[in-house]
GROMACS .gro file of N, CA and C in nm:
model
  324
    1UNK      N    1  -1.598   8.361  15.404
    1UNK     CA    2  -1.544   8.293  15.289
    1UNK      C    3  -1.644   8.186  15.244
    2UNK      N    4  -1.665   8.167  15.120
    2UNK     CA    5  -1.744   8.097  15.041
    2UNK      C    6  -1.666   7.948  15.053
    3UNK      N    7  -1.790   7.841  15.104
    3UNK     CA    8  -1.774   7.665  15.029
    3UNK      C    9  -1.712   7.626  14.935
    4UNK      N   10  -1.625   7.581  14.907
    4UNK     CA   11  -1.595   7.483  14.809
    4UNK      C   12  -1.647   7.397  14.795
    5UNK      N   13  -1.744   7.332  14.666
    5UNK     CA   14  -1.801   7.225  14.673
    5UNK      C   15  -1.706   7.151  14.598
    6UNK      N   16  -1.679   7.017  14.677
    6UNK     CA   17  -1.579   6.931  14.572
    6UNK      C   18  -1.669   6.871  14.440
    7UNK      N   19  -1.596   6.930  14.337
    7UNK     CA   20  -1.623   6.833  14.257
    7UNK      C   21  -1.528   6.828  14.104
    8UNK      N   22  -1.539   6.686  14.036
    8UNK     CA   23  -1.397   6.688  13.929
    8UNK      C   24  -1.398   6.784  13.826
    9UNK      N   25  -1.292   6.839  13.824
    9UNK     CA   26  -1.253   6.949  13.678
    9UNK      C   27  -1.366   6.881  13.547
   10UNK      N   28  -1.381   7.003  13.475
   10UNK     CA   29  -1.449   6.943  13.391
   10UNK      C   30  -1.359   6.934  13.273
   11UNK      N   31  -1.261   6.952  13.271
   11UNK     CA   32  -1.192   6.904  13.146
   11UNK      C   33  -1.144   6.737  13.170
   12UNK      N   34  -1.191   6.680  13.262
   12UNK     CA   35  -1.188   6.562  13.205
   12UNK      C   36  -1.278   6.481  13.194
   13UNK      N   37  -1.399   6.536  13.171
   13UNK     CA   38  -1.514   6.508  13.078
   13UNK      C   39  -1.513   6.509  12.949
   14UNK      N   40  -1.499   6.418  12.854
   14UNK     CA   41  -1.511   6.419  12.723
   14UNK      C   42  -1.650   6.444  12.650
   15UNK      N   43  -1.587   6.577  12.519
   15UNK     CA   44  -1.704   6.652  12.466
   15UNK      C   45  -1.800   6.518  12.435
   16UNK      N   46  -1.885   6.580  12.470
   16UNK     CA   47  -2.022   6.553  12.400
   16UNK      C   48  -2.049   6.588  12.300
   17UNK      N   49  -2.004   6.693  12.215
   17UNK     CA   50  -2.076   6.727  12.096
   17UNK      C   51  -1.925   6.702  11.953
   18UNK      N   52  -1.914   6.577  12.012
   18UNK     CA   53  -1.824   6.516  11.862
   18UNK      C   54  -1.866   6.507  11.737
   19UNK      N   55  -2.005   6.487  11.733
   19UNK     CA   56  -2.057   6.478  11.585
   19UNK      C   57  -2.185   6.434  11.596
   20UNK      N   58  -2.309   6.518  11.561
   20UNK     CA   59  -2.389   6.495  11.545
   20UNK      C   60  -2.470   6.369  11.495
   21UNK      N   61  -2.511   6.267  11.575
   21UNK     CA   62  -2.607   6.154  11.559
   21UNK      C   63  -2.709   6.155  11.567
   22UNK      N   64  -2.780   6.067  11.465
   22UNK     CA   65  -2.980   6.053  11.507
   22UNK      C   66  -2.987   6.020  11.606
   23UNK      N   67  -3.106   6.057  11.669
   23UNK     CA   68  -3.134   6.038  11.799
   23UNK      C   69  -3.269   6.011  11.765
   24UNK      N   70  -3.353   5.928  11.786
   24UNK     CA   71  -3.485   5.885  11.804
   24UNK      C   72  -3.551   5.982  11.903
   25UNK      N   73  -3.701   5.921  11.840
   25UNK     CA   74  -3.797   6.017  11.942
   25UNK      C   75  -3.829   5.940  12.019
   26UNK      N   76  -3.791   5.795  12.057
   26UNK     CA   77  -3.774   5.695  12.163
   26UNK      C   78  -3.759   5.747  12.241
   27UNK      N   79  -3.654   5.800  12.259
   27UNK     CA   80  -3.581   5.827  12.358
   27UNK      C   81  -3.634   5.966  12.469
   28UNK      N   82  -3.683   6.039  12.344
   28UNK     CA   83  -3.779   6.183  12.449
   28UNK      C   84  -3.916   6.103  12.502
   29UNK      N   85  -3.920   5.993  12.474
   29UNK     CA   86  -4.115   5.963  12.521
   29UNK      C   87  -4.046   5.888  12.601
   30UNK      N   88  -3.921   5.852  12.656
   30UNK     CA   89  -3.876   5.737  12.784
   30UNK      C   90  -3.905   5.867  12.860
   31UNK      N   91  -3.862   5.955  12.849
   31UNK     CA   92  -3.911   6.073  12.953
   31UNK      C   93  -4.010   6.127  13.034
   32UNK      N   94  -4.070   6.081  12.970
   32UNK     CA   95  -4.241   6.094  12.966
   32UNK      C   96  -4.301   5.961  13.068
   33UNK      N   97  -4.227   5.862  13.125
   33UNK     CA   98  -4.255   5.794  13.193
   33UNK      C   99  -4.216   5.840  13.350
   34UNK      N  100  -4.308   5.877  13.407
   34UNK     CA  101  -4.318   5.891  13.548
   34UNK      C  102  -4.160   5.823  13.628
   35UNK      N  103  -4.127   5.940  13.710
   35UNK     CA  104  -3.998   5.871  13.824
   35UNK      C  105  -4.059   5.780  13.911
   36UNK      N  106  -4.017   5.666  13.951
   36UNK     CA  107  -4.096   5.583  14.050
   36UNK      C  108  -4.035   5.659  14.180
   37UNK      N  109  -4.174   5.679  14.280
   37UNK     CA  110  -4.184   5.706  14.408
   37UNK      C  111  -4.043   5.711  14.509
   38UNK      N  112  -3.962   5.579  14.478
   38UNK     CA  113  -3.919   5.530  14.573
   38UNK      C  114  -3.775   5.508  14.513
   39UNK      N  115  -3.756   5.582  14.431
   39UNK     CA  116  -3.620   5.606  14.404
   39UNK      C  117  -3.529   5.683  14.438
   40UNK      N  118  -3.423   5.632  14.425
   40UNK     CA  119  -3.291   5.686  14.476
   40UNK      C  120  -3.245   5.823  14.444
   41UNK      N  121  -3.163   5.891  14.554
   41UNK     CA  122  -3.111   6.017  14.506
   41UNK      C  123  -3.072   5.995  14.362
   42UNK      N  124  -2.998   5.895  14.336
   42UNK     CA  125  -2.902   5.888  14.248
   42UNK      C  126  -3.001   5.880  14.096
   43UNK      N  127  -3.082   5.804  14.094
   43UNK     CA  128  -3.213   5.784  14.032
   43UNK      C  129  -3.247   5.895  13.974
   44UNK      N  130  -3.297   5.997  14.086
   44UNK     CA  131  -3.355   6.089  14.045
   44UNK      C  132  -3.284   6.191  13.986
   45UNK      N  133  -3.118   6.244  14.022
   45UNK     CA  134  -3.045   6.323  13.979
   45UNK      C  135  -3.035   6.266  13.823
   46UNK      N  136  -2.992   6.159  13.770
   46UNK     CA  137  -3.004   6.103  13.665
   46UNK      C  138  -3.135   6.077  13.535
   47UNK      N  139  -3.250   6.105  13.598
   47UNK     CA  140  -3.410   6.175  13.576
   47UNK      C  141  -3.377   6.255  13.513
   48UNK      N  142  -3.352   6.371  13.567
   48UNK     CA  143  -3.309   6.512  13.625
   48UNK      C  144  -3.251   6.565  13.488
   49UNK      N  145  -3.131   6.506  13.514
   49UNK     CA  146  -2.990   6.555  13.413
   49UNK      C  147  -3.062   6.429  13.287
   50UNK      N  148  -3.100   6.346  13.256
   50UNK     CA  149  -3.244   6.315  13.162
   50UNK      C  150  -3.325   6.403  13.077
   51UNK      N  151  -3.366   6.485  13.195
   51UNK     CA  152  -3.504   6.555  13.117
   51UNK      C  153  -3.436   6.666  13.078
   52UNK      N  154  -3.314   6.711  13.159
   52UNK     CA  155  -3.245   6.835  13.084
   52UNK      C  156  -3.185   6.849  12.985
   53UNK      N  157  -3.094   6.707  12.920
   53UNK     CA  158  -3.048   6.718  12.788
   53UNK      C  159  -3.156   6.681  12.720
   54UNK      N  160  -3.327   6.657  12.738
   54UNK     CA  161  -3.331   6.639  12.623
   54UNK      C  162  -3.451   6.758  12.632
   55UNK      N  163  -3.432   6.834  12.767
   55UNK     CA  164  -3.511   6.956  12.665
   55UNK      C  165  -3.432   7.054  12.582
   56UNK      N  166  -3.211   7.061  12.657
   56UNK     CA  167  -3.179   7.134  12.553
   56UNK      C  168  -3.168   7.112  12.424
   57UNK      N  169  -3.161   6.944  12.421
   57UNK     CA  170  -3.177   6.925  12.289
   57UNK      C  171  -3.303   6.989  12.187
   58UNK      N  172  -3.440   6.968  12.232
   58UNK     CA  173  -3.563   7.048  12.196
   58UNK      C  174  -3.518   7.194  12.108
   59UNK      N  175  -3.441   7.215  12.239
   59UNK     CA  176  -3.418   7.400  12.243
   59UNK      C  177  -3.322   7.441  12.155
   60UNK      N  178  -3.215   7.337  12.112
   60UNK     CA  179  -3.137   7.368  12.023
   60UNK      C  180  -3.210   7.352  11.883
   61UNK      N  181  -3.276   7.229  11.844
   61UNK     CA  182  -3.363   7.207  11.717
   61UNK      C  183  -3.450   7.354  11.757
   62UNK      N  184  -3.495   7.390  11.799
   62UNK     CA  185  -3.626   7.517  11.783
   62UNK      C  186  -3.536   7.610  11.749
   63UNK      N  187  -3.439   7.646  11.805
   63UNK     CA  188  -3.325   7.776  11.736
   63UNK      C  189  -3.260   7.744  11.616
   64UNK      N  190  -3.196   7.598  11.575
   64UNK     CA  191  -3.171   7.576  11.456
   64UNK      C  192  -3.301   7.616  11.359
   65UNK      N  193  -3.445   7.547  11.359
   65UNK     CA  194  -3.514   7.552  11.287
   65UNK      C  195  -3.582   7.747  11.237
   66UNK      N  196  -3.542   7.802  11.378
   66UNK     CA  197  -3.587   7.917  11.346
   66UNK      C  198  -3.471   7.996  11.251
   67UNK      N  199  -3.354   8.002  11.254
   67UNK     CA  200  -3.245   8.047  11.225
   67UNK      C  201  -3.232   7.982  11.072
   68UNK      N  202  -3.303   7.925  11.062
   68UNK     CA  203  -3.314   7.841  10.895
   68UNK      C  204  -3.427   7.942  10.833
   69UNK      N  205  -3.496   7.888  10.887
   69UNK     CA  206  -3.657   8.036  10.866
   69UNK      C  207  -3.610   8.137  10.830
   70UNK      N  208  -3.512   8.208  10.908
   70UNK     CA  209  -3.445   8.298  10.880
   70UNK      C  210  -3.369   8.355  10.759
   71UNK      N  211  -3.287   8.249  10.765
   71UNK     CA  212  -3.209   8.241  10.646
   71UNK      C  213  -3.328   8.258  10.495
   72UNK      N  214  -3.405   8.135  10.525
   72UNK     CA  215  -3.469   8.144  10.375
   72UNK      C  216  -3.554   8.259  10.345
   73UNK      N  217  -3.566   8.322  10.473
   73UNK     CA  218  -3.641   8.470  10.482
   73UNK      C  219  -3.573   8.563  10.413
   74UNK      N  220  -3.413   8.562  10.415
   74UNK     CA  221  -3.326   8.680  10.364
   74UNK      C  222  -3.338   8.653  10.227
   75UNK      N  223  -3.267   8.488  10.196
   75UNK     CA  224  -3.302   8.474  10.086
   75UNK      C  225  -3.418   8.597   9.927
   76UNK      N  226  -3.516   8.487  10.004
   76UNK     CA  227  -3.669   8.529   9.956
   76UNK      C  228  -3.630   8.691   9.931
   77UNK      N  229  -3.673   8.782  10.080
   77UNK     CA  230  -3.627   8.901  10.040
   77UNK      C  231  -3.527   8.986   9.929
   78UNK      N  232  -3.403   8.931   9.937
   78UNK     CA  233  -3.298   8.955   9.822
   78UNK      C  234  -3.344   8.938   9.727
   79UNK      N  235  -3.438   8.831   9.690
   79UNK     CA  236  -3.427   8.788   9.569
   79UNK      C  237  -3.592   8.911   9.538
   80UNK      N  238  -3.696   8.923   9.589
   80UNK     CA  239  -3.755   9.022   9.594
   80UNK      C  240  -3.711   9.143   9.536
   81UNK      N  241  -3.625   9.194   9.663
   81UNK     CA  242  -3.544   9.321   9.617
   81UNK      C  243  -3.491   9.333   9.459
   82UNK      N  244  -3.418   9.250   9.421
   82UNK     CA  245  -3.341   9.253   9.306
   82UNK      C  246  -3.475   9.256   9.196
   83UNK      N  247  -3.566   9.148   9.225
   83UNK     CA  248  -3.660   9.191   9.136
   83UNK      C  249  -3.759   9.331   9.063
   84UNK      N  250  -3.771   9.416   9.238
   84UNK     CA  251  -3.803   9.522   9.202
   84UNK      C  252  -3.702   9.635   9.175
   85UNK      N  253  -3.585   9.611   9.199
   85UNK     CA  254  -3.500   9.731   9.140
   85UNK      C  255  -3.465   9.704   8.992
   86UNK      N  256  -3.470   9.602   8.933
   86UNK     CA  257  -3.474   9.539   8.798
   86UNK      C  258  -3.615   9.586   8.737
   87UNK      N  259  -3.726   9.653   8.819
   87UNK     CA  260  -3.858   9.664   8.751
   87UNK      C  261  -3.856   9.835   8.760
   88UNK      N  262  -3.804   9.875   8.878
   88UNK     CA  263  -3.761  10.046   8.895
   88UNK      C  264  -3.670  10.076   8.741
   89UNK      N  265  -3.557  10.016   8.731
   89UNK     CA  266  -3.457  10.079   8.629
   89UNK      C  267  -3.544  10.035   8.517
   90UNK      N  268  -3.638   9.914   8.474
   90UNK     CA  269  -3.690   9.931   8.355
   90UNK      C  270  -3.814  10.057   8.324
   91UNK      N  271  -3.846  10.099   8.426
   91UNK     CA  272  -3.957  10.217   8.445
   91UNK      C  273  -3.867  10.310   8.379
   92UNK      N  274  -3.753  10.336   8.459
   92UNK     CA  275  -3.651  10.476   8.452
   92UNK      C  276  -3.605  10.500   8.267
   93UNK      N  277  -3.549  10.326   8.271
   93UNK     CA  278  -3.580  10.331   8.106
   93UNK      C  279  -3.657  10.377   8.004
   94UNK      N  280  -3.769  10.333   8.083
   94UNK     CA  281  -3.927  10.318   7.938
   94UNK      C  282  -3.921  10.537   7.964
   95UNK      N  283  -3.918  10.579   8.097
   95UNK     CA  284  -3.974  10.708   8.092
   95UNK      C  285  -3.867  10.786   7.962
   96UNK      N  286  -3.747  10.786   8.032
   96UNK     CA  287  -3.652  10.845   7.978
   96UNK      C  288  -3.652  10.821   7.785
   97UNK      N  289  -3.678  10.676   7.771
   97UNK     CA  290  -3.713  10.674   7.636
   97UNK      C  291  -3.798  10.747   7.544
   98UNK      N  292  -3.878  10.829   7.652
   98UNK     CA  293  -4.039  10.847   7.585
   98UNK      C  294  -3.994  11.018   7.605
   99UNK      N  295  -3.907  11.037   7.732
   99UNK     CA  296  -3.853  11.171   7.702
   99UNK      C  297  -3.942  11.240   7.830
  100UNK      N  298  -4.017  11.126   7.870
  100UNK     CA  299  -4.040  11.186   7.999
  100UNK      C  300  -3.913  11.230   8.152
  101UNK      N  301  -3.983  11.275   8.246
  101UNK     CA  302  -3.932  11.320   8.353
  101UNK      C  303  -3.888  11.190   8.466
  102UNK      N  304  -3.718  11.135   8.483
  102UNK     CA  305  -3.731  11.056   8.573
  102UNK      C  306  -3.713  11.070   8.711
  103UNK      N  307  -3.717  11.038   8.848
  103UNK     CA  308  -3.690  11.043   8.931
  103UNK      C  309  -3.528  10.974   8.998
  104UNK      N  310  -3.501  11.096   9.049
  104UNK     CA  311  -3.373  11.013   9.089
  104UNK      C  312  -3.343  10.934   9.184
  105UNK      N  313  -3.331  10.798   9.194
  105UNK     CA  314  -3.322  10.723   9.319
  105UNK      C  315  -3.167  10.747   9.404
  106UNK      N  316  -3.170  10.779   9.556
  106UNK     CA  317  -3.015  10.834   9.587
  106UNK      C  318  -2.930  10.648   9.582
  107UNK      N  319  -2.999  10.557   9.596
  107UNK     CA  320  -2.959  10.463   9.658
  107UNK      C  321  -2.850  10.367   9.576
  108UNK      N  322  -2.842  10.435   9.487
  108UNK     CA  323  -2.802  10.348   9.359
  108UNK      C  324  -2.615  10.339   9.338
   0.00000   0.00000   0.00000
């Protein structure tokens, strides 16, 4: 049979993510200062759980920022698309006007 490690429910931890606040870049370069030698467990677990919210923080801005990229990528594209099927049907036009032969697009 498996350990129980004691430790408190986490529902009575209050969310953390109530509402998005600035956060300075203060605060990631305190990180960046060396753990002293001679510190405490407690010290260092607190380091620790330190350097980890603020690399997920990092990690969440790099997925937000890419997922924006994204977005304005579809954008762009759509708006592309529409342009050239607006330049296809004026072709289909000009031929058919002239009495030429058009091609049939299935996609339409």
């Amino acid at each position: 049979m498996a350990m129980r490690r004691d430790s408190p429910p986490r529902s009575h931890h209050p969310s953390r993510r109530r509402g998005a606040s600035p956060r300075s870049d203060e605060e990631d370069e305190l990180v960046d200062e060396p753990l002293d030698p001679n510190a405490s467990e407690q010290d260092r677990q607190a380091y620790k759980r330190r350097r980890n919210t603020l690399a997920a923080r990092r990690s969440r801005q790099r997925r937000q920022a890419q997922f924006q990229k994204l977005e304005e990528d579809v954008a762009r594209l759509n708006r592309e698309r529409d342009i050239w099927k607006e330049r296809a049907l004026m072709m289909e036009r000009m031929l058919s006007t002239h009495g030429l032969p058009c091609p049939n697009f299935s996609d339409r």
